[in-house]
CSV table of C-alpha atoms in Angstrom, one decimal:
chain,number,residue,atom,x,y,z
A,1,MET,CA,0.0,0.0,0.0
A,2,THR,CA,1.4,3.4,-1.0
A,3,ILE,CA,1.3,6.6,1.0
A,4,HIS,CA,-1.1,8.0,-1.7
A,5,THR,CA,-3.5,5.1,-1.3
A,6,LEU,CA,-3.4,5.3,2.4
A,7,ASN,CA,-4.0,9.1,2.4
A,8,THR,CA,-7.0,8.6,0.0
A,9,GLY,CA,-8.5,6.0,2.2
A,10,VAL,CA,-8.2,8.1,5.3
A,11,ASP,CA,-9.7,11.1,3.5
A,12,THR,CA,-12.6,9.0,2.2
A,13,ILE,CA,-13.4,7.8,5.8
A,14,TRP,CA,-13.2,11.4,7.0
A,15,VAL,CA,-15.6,12.7,4.3
A,16,VAL,CA,-18.1,9.9,4.7
A,17,LEU,CA,-18.2,10.3,8.5
A,18,THR,CA,-18.6,14.1,8.3
A,19,ALA,CA,-21.3,13.6,5.6
A,20,ALA,CA,-23.1,11.3,8.0
A,21,MET,CA,-22.9,14.0,10.7
A,22,ILE,CA,-24.5,16.5,8.4
A,23,ILE,CA,-27.2,14.0,7.5
A,24,LEU,CA,-27.9,13.5,11.2
A,25,MET,CA,-28.6,17.3,11.3
A,26,GLU,CA,-31.9,16.4,9.7
A,27,GLY,CA,-32.8,14.8,13.0
A,28,GLY,CA,-31.9,18.1,14.6
A,29,PHE,CA,-34.1,20.1,12.1
A,30,ALA,CA,-37.0,17.7,12.8
A,31,LEU,CA,-36.8,17.9,16.6
A,32,LEU,CA,-36.1,21.7,16.6
A,33,GLU,CA,-39.1,22.5,14.3
A,34,ALA,CA,-41.4,20.0,16.0
A,35,GLY,CA,-40.6,21.4,19.4
A,36,PHE,CA,-41.2,25.0,18.2
A,37,VAL,CA,-44.6,24.4,16.5
A,38,ARG,CA,-47.9,23.3,18.0
A,39,HIS,CA,-48.5,19.7,18.9
A,40,LYS,CA,-51.1,19.1,16.2
A,41,ASN,CA,-48.4,19.7,13.5
A,42,ASN,CA,-45.5,17.6,14.8
A,43,VAL,CA,-46.0,14.7,12.4
A,44,ASN,CA,-46.2,17.0,9.5
A,45,ILE,CA,-42.8,18.5,10.4
A,46,ILE,CA,-41.3,15.1,10.6
A,47,MET,CA,-42.8,14.1,7.2
A,48,LYS,CA,-41.4,17.3,5.5
A,49,VAL,CA,-37.9,16.4,6.8
A,50,PHE,CA,-38.3,12.9,5.3
A,51,ALA,CA,-39.4,14.6,2.1
A,52,ASP,CA,-36.2,16.6,2.2
A,53,ILE,CA,-33.9,13.7,2.7
A,54,THR,CA,-35.7,11.3,0.3
A,55,ILE,CA,-36.9,13.5,-2.6
A,56,GLY,CA,-34.0,15.9,-2.2
A,57,THR,CA,-31.4,13.2,-2.4
A,58,LEU,CA,-32.9,11.6,-5.5
A,59,CYS,CA,-33.4,14.9,-7.3
A,60,PHE,CA,-29.8,16.0,-6.6
A,61,TYR,CA,-28.6,12.6,-7.9
A,62,LEU,CA,-30.6,12.8,-11.1
A,63,ILE,CA,-30.0,16.4,-12.1
A,64,GLY,CA,-28.8,18.8,-9.3
A,65,PHE,CA,-25.3,17.5,-9.0
A,66,GLY,CA,-24.7,17.9,-12.7
A,67,LEU,CA,-25.9,21.5,-12.8
A,68,MET,CA,-23.8,22.3,-9.8
A,69,TYR,CA,-20.5,20.5,-10.5
A,70,GLY,CA,-20.6,19.5,-14.2
A,71,LYS,CA,-18.3,21.1,-16.7
A,72,ASP,CA,-18.8,24.9,-16.6
A,73,PHE,CA,-20.7,26.7,-19.3
A,74,LEU,CA,-20.0,30.5,-19.3
A,75,GLY,CA,-19.6,30.5,-15.6
A,76,LEU,CA,-23.4,29.9,-15.2
A,77,ILE,CA,-24.2,26.2,-15.1
A,78,GLY,CA,-22.8,22.7,-15.2
A,79,THR,CA,-23.5,20.7,-18.3
A,80,ASN,CA,-22.7,17.1,-17.4
A,81,GLY,CA,-22.4,14.7,-14.4
A,82,PHE,CA,-26.1,13.9,-14.2
A,83,LEU,CA,-26.6,10.6,-12.4
A,84,ILE,CA,-22.9,11.0,-11.5
A,85,GLN,CA,-22.0,9.8,-15.0
A,86,GLY,CA,-19.8,11.2,-17.8
A,87,ASP,CA,-16.4,12.9,-17.7
A,88,LEU,CA,-15.9,14.6,-14.3
A,89,SER,CA,-12.1,14.8,-14.5
A,90,HIS,CA,-12.3,18.5,-14.0
A,91,LEU,CA,-13.1,17.8,-10.3
A,92,LYS,CA,-9.6,17.5,-8.8
A,93,PHE,CA,-10.0,15.6,-5.5
A,94,LEU,CA,-8.1,12.9,-3.8
A,95,ILE,CA,-11.4,11.3,-2.8
A,96,SER,CA,-13.7,9.6,-5.3
A,97,ILE,CA,-16.5,11.4,-7.1
A,98,ASP,CA,-19.0,9.1,-5.2
A,99,THR,CA,-17.6,10.2,-1.9
A,100,PHE,CA,-17.7,13.9,-2.9
A,101,TRP,CA,-21.3,13.5,-4.1
A,102,LEU,CA,-22.4,12.1,-0.7
A,103,PHE,CA,-21.0,15.1,1.1
A,104,GLN,CA,-22.6,17.5,-1.3
A,105,ALA,CA,-26.0,15.7,-1.1
A,106,ALA,CA,-25.9,16.2,2.7
A,107,PHE,CA,-25.6,20.0,2.0
A,108,VAL,CA,-28.5,20.1,-0.4
A,109,ILE,CA,-30.8,18.4,2.1
A,110,ALA,CA,-30.0,21.1,4.7
A,111,VAL,CA,-31.0,23.9,2.3
A,112,ILE,CA,-34.5,22.7,1.8
A,113,SER,CA,-35.0,22.1,5.5
A,114,ILE,CA,-34.4,25.8,6.1
A,115,VAL,CA,-37.5,26.6,4.1
A,116,SER,CA,-39.5,23.9,5.9
A,117,GLY,CA,-39.4,25.8,9.2
A,118,ALA,CA,-40.6,29.1,7.7
A,119,VAL,CA,-43.8,27.6,6.2
A,120,ALA,CA,-44.6,25.3,9.1
A,121,GLU,CA,-48.2,24.6,10.1
A,122,ARG,CA,-49.9,25.9,7.0
A,123,ILE,CA,-48.3,24.6,3.7
A,124,ASN,CA,-50.0,21.9,1.6
A,125,PHE,CA,-47.8,18.8,1.9
A,126,ARG,CA,-48.1,18.0,-1.8
A,127,ALA,CA,-47.1,21.5,-2.7
A,128,TYR,CA,-44.1,21.3,-0.4
A,129,ILE,CA,-42.9,18.1,-2.1
A,130,LEU,CA,-43.0,19.9,-5.5
A,131,TYR,CA,-41.1,22.9,-4.1
A,132,ALA,CA,-38.5,20.5,-2.6
A,133,VAL,CA,-38.0,19.2,-6.2
A,134,ILE,CA,-37.5,22.7,-7.6
A,135,MET,CA,-35.1,23.7,-4.9
A,136,THR,CA,-32.9,20.6,-5.1
A,137,ILE,CA,-33.0,20.3,-8.9
A,138,PHE,CA,-32.4,23.9,-9.9
A,139,ILE,CA,-32.5,26.8,-7.4
A,140,TYR,CA,-29.7,25.6,-5.1
A,141,PRO,CA,-27.5,23.7,-7.6
A,142,VAL,CA,-27.3,26.7,-10.0
A,143,ALA,CA,-26.4,29.1,-7.2
A,144,GLY,CA,-23.9,26.6,-5.9
A,145,HIS,CA,-22.2,26.3,-9.3
A,146,TRP,CA,-21.7,30.1,-9.3
A,147,VAL,CA,-19.6,29.9,-6.1
A,148,TRP,CA,-18.3,26.4,-5.7
A,149,GLY,CA,-18.6,24.7,-9.1
A,150,GLY,CA,-16.3,26.9,-11.2
A,151,GLY,CA,-18.9,29.6,-11.9
A,152,TRP,CA,-18.5,33.4,-12.2
A,153,LEU,CA,-18.7,34.3,-8.5
A,154,GLY,CA,-16.0,31.8,-7.6
A,155,LYS,CA,-13.8,33.2,-10.4
A,156,LEU,CA,-14.2,36.7,-8.9
A,157,GLY,CA,-12.8,35.4,-5.7
A,158,MET,CA,-15.9,35.0,-3.4
A,159,GLN,CA,-15.0,33.1,-0.3
A,160,ASP,CA,-17.7,30.9,1.4
A,161,PHE,CA,-15.9,28.0,3.0
A,162,ALA,CA,-18.9,25.9,4.1
A,163,GLY,CA,-22.0,27.9,3.1
A,164,SER,CA,-23.0,31.0,5.0
A,165,ALA,CA,-24.1,32.5,1.7
A,166,VAL,CA,-24.7,29.5,-0.7
A,167,ILE,CA,-26.7,27.5,1.9
A,168,HIS,CA,-27.9,29.8,4.6
A,169,ALA,CA,-28.4,33.2,3.1
A,170,LEU,CA,-29.9,31.6,-0.1
A,171,GLY,CA,-32.1,29.2,2.0
A,172,GLY,CA,-33.1,32.0,4.4
A,173,PHE,CA,-34.3,34.3,1.6
A,174,SER,CA,-36.1,31.4,0.0
A,175,ALA,CA,-37.7,30.9,3.3
A,176,LEU,CA,-38.7,34.6,3.5
A,177,ALA,CA,-40.3,34.5,0.1
A,178,ALA,CA,-42.2,31.3,1.0
A,179,ALA,CA,-43.4,32.8,4.3
A,180,ILE,CA,-44.7,36.0,2.6
A,181,PHE,CA,-46.2,34.1,-0.3
A,182,ILE,CA,-48.1,31.7,1.9
A,183,GLY,CA,-49.1,34.2,4.5
A,184,PRO,CA,-49.3,33.9,8.3
A,185,ARG,CA,-50.9,31.2,10.3
A,186,LYS,CA,-54.6,31.6,11.1
A,187,GLY,CA,-54.8,33.8,14.2
A,188,LYS,CA,-51.2,34.8,14.3
A,189,PHE,CA,-51.9,38.4,13.8
A,190,THR,CA,-55.1,40.2,14.9
A,191,PRO,CA,-57.0,42.6,12.5
A,192,GLN,CA,-55.3,45.4,14.5
A,193,GLY,CA,-51.9,44.0,13.5
A,194,VAL,CA,-51.0,42.8,17.0
A,195,SER,CA,-49.0,39.6,17.1
A,196,THR,CA,-50.3,36.7,19.2
A,197,VAL,CA,-48.1,34.2,20.9
A,198,SER,CA,-48.0,30.6,19.8
A,199,LEU,CA,-46.3,28.7,22.6
A,200,PRO,CA,-43.8,25.9,21.6
A,201,SER,CA,-45.2,22.4,22.1
A,202,ASN,CA,-42.0,21.0,23.6
A,203,LEU,CA,-38.9,23.2,24.3
A,204,PRO,CA,-36.8,20.3,25.6
A,205,LEU,CA,-37.4,18.6,22.3
A,206,ALA,CA,-36.4,21.8,20.4
A,207,SER,CA,-33.2,22.1,22.6
A,208,VAL,CA,-32.2,18.5,21.7
A,209,GLY,CA,-32.7,19.4,18.1
A,210,ALA,CA,-30.4,22.4,18.5
A,211,PHE,CA,-27.7,20.2,20.2
A,212,LEU,CA,-27.9,17.7,17.3
A,213,LEU,CA,-27.5,20.6,14.8
A,214,TRP,CA,-24.5,21.9,16.8
A,215,PHE,CA,-22.9,18.5,16.8
A,216,GLY,CA,-23.5,18.1,13.0
A,217,TRP,CA,-22.0,21.5,12.4
A,218,PHE,CA,-18.6,20.3,13.1
A,219,GLY,CA,-19.0,17.9,10.1
A,220,PHE,CA,-20.5,20.8,8.2
A,221,ASN,CA,-17.5,23.1,8.7
A,222,ALA,CA,-14.5,20.8,9.3
A,223,GLY,CA,-15.7,18.3,6.8
A,224,SER,CA,-15.5,20.9,4.1
A,225,THR,CA,-11.8,20.5,4.0
A,226,LEU,CA,-12.5,17.2,2.2
A,227,SER,CA,-9.2,15.9,3.8
A,228,ALA,CA,-8.5,14.3,7.1
A,229,THR,CA,-4.9,15.6,7.0
A,230,ASP,CA,-5.8,19.2,6.5
A,231,ALA,CA,-4.0,21.2,9.2
A,232,ARG,CA,-6.9,23.6,9.5
A,233,ILE,CA,-9.4,21.1,11.0
A,234,GLY,CA,-8.5,21.9,14.6
A,235,HIS,CA,-8.8,25.6,14.0
A,236,ILE,CA,-12.1,25.2,12.1
A,237,ALA,CA,-13.5,23.2,15.0
A,238,ILE,CA,-12.6,25.6,17.7
A,239,VAL,CA,-13.9,28.7,15.9
A,240,THR,CA,-17.1,26.8,15.2
A,241,MET,CA,-17.5,26.1,18.9
A,242,LEU,CA,-16.5,29.7,20.0
A,243,SER,CA,-19.0,31.3,17.6
A,244,ALA,CA,-21.9,29.1,18.6
A,245,ALA,CA,-21.1,29.7,22.3
A,246,SER,CA,-20.8,33.4,21.7
A,247,GLY,CA,-24.1,33.6,19.9
A,248,GLY,CA,-26.0,31.7,22.6
A,249,ALA,CA,-24.3,33.8,25.4
A,250,ALA,CA,-25.1,37.1,23.7
A,251,THR,CA,-28.8,36.3,23.4
A,252,MET,CA,-28.9,34.8,26.9
A,253,LEU,CA,-27.4,37.9,28.5
A,254,TYR,CA,-29.4,40.4,26.3
A,255,THR,CA,-32.8,38.8,27.1
A,256,LEU,CA,-31.8,38.5,30.8
A,257,PHE,CA,-31.0,42.2,31.2
A,258,ARG,CA,-33.5,43.6,28.8
A,259,TYR,CA,-36.6,41.5,29.9
A,260,LYS,CA,-35.4,40.3,33.3
A,261,ARG,CA,-35.7,36.7,32.1
A,262,SER,CA,-33.5,34.6,29.9
A,263,ASP,CA,-35.6,33.5,26.9
A,264,ALA,CA,-35.1,29.9,25.9
A,265,PRO,CA,-36.1,30.0,22.3
A,266,SER,CA,-33.9,33.1,21.8
A,267,VAL,CA,-30.9,31.3,23.3
A,268,ILE,CA,-31.5,28.2,21.1
A,269,ASN,CA,-31.7,30.3,18.0
A,270,GLY,CA,-28.8,32.5,19.1
A,271,SER,CA,-26.5,29.5,19.3
A,272,LEU,CA,-27.6,28.4,15.8
A,273,ALA,CA,-27.1,31.9,14.5
A,274,GLY,CA,-23.6,31.8,15.8
A,275,LEU,CA,-23.0,28.6,13.9
A,276,VAL,CA,-24.4,30.0,10.7
A,277,GLY,CA,-22.3,33.2,11.1
A,278,ILE,CA,-19.0,31.3,11.3
A,279,THR,CA,-19.7,28.9,8.5
A,280,ALA,CA,-18.3,31.1,5.7
A,281,GLY,CA,-15.2,32.2,7.5
A,282,CYS,CA,-14.3,29.2,9.7
A,283,ALA,CA,-11.1,28.6,7.8
A,284,PHE,CA,-10.1,32.2,7.4
A,285,VAL,CA,-10.7,34.1,10.7
A,286,SER,CA,-9.0,34.1,14.1
A,287,ASP,CA,-10.5,32.9,17.4
A,288,PRO,CA,-11.3,36.5,18.8
A,289,PHE,CA,-13.0,37.4,15.5
A,290,ALA,CA,-15.0,34.2,15.7
A,291,ILE,CA,-16.3,35.2,19.1
A,292,LEU,CA,-17.3,38.6,17.7
A,293,ILE,CA,-19.0,37.0,14.7
A,294,GLY,CA,-21.0,34.8,16.9
A,295,ALA,CA,-22.1,37.5,19.3
A,296,VAL,CA,-23.2,39.8,16.5
A,297,SER,CA,-25.0,36.9,14.8
A,298,GLY,CA,-27.0,36.3,17.9
A,299,LEU,CA,-28.0,39.9,18.4
A,300,LEU,CA,-28.9,40.4,14.7
A,301,MET,CA,-31.1,37.3,14.9
A,302,LEU,CA,-33.1,38.9,17.8
A,303,PHE,CA,-33.5,42.2,15.9
A,304,ALA,CA,-34.5,40.4,12.7
A,305,THR,CA,-37.1,38.4,14.6
A,306,TYR,CA,-38.6,41.6,15.9
A,307,TRP,CA,-38.6,43.0,12.3
A,308,LEU,CA,-40.6,40.1,11.1
A,309,GLU,CA,-43.2,40.7,13.8
A,310,VAL,CA,-43.4,44.4,12.8
A,311,LYS,CA,-43.9,43.5,9.1
A,312,ARG,CA,-46.5,40.8,10.1
A,313,ILE,CA,-44.4,38.0,8.5
A,314,ASP,CA,-44.9,34.7,10.2
A,315,ASP,CA,-41.8,32.5,10.5
A,316,PRO,CA,-42.6,29.9,13.3
A,317,VAL,CA,-39.1,28.7,13.9
A,318,GLY,CA,-37.0,31.8,12.9
A,319,ALA,CA,-35.6,30.5,9.7
A,320,PHE,CA,-35.0,33.9,8.2
A,321,PRO,CA,-33.4,35.5,11.2
A,322,VAL,CA,-31.2,32.5,12.0
A,323,HIS,CA,-30.1,31.6,8.5
A,324,ALA,CA,-30.5,34.6,6.2
A,325,VAL,CA,-29.5,37.4,8.5
A,326,SER,CA,-26.7,35.5,10.2
A,327,GLY,CA,-25.6,34.1,6.9
A,328,ILE,CA,-25.3,37.6,5.4
A,329,TRP,CA,-23.3,38.9,8.4
A,330,GLY,CA,-21.0,35.8,8.4
A,331,THR,CA,-20.3,36.2,4.6
A,332,LEU,CA,-19.5,39.9,5.0
A,333,ALA,CA,-17.4,39.1,8.1
A,334,VAL,CA,-15.0,37.1,5.8
A,335,GLY,CA,-14.5,40.3,3.8
A,336,LEU,CA,-13.8,42.2,7.0
A,337,PHE,CA,-11.8,39.8,9.1
A,338,ALA,CA,-10.1,37.2,6.8
A,339,ALA,CA,-6.5,36.9,7.8
A,340,ASP,CA,-5.1,37.3,4.3
A,341,LYS,CA,-7.6,39.5,2.5
A,342,GLY,CA,-9.9,41.1,5.0
A,343,LEU,CA,-10.5,44.9,5.2
A,344,ILE,CA,-9.7,45.1,8.9
A,345,THR,CA,-6.7,42.8,8.7
A,346,THR,CA,-5.1,44.0,5.5
A,347,GLY,CA,-6.9,47.2,4.5
A,348,SER,CA,-8.0,45.7,1.2
A,349,TRP,CA,-11.6,46.4,0.0
A,350,HIS,CA,-11.7,43.9,-2.8
A,351,LEU,CA,-12.8,40.8,-1.0
A,352,LEU,CA,-15.5,42.7,0.9
A,353,GLY,CA,-16.9,44.0,-2.4
A,354,VAL,CA,-17.0,40.5,-3.9
A,355,GLN,CA,-18.7,39.1,-0.8
A,356,LEU,CA,-21.3,41.9,-1.0
A,357,LEU,CA,-22.0,41.3,-4.7
A,358,GLY,CA,-22.2,37.5,-4.2
A,359,LEU,CA,-24.7,38.0,-1.3
A,360,LEU,CA,-26.9,40.3,-3.3
A,361,VAL,CA,-27.0,37.9,-6.2
A,362,LEU,CA,-27.7,34.8,-4.1
A,363,CYS,CA,-30.3,36.4,-1.9
A,364,VAL,CA,-32.2,37.8,-4.9
A,365,TRP,CA,-31.9,34.5,-6.7
A,366,GLY,CA,-33.3,32.5,-3.8
A,367,PHE,CA,-36.2,34.9,-3.1
A,368,VAL,CA,-37.3,35.4,-6.8
A,369,LEU,CA,-36.9,31.8,-7.8
A,370,THR,CA,-38.9,30.6,-4.8
A,371,TRP,CA,-41.7,33.0,-5.5
A,372,VAL,CA,-41.8,32.0,-9.1
A,373,GLY,CA,-41.7,28.3,-8.2
A,374,LEU,CA,-44.6,28.6,-5.8
A,375,LYS,CA,-46.6,30.6,-8.4
A,376,PHE,CA,-46.0,27.7,-10.8
A,377,ILE,CA,-47.0,25.1,-8.2
A,378,GLN,CA,-50.2,27.1,-7.4
A,379,LEU,CA,-51.3,26.7,-11.0
A,380,TRP,CA,-51.7,23.0,-10.3
A,381,ILE,CA,-52.5,22.6,-6.6
A,382,PRO,CA,-53.1,25.0,-3.7
A,383,VAL,CA,-49.9,26.0,-2.0
A,384,ARG,CA,-51.6,26.6,1.3
A,385,SER,CA,-53.6,24.2,3.4
A,386,THR,CA,-57.3,24.9,3.8
A,387,GLU,CA,-58.6,26.7,6.9
A,388,GLU,CA,-60.2,23.5,8.1
A,389,GLU,CA,-57.0,21.6,7.6
A,390,GLU,CA,-55.1,24.2,9.5
A,391,THR,CA,-57.6,24.2,12.3
A,392,VAL,CA,-57.7,20.5,12.7
A,393,GLY,CA,-53.9,20.2,12.3
A,394,LEU,CA,-51.8,19.1,9.5
A,395,ASP,CA,-51.0,15.8,11.2
A,396,ILE,CA,-54.6,14.5,10.9
A,397,SER,CA,-55.3,16.4,7.7
A,398,TYR,CA,-52.3,15.1,5.6
A,399,HIS,CA,-51.0,12.0,7.5
A,400,GLY,CA,-54.0,10.6,9.3
A,401,MET,CA,-52.4,10.4,12.7
A,402,VAL,CA,-51.3,12.4,15.7
A,403,ALA,CA,-47.8,12.6,17.2
A,404,ALA,CA,-48.5,10.6,20.3
A,405,PHE,CA,-51.1,8.2,21.4
A,406,GLN,CA,-52.2,7.2,24.9
A,407,GLU,CA,-51.2,3.6,25.3
A,408,GLN,CA,-53.7,2.9,28.1
A,409,GLU,CA,-56.6,3.6,25.8
A,410,PHE,CA,-55.3,1.2,23.2
A,411,ILE,CA,-55.0,-1.5,25.8
A,412,ARG,CA,-58.5,-0.9,27.0
A,413,TYR,CA,-60.0,-1.0,23.6
A,414,GLU,CA,-58.1,-4.3,22.9
A,415,SER,CA,-59.3,-5.8,26.1
A,416,ASP,CA,-62.9,-4.8,25.4
A,417,TYR,CA,-62.6,-6.5,21.9
A,418,LEU,CA,-61.2,-9.7,23.4
A,419,HIS,CA,-63.9,-9.7,26.1
A,420,GLN,CA,-66.6,-9.3,23.5
A,421,ASN,CA,-65.2,-12.3,21.5
A,422,GLU,CA,-65.2,-14.5,24.6
A,423,ASN,CA,-68.9,-13.7,25.3
A,424,ASP,CA,-69.7,-14.6,21.7
């Protein structure tokens, strides 16, 4: 066995394991969203996540990967690699194309799950499946090609190591478009414009979801090295931890001193905002800047949540504040704090300008294409659930069951049935 073969094997194991960590984040999304929404919609949340991971994976395999990583055409789109077939020799990795595909498939699943939270409790399940197809076949892969697949933004020098812009800002603005398009939940805002409070069904469940996401984020960021021998892995891991901790601490202290209580949902989302914020620059910024990025991400998330309430936009789990706003800040932070090209560290404006341009393009792309996609779907089936379906709950309306049964009742019914048979 040669050193090259051994190195390839170790890298393959590393990438597969980190891809598995990212896929486990879908469990985090499921628990987080289910814990934040009302009990009558828990099953629907789980089923949407299963739609993400099943439909999204197949769509990315059939078409999305080719559009994202196929041979570049004019910096706009990939032209081969569909079904992972054809000449992909332009992808220069030590790992196999199959291994690389698995890692990228884990990313695309995460993008659609961001939108899931923003439309929770009122989207038609069939319409959601169709939107998942559009996102994973076209919206995300084309945008990803521009930055990571040899497209025009990457050639300009845009830096987004693990996806603050390509995944989170794009997904967050897609979520915003979907939330506006579909409208708020019934009863969320009064005719006078006052926002009502919808209490989370299970905050411990949501917190476990956040911890799973936090765990998976180490695969998200450190796995993006695509190499187990990359010397940056330790640094990427520590700045990921510091930023998440800083985001959670900032929201904990802010809510404690502002409202005299530490708000649990805000702290959960503050930690996630810190993770989103550091994703673009985890390989480029120092430890102190990571702490700053995380703290600002958490506070921006709080302000963006308030802005949504003022604008009467219903985002049940905070998808836009956590992913879009923190993703924007994290991407710009690379242009400010990157060790070799940042404005603060080197005095150069170039990278910051490229980051700003890339953000503008990706956010507009996600918002507009999502709006157009939902308009197209609406020509065929309703995008929103009916008022009756929403009142009863999407669990019963679309899946014919509730999240939890009382076992004692089932036993009693079974006993009554057996007793009746004995009498006969």
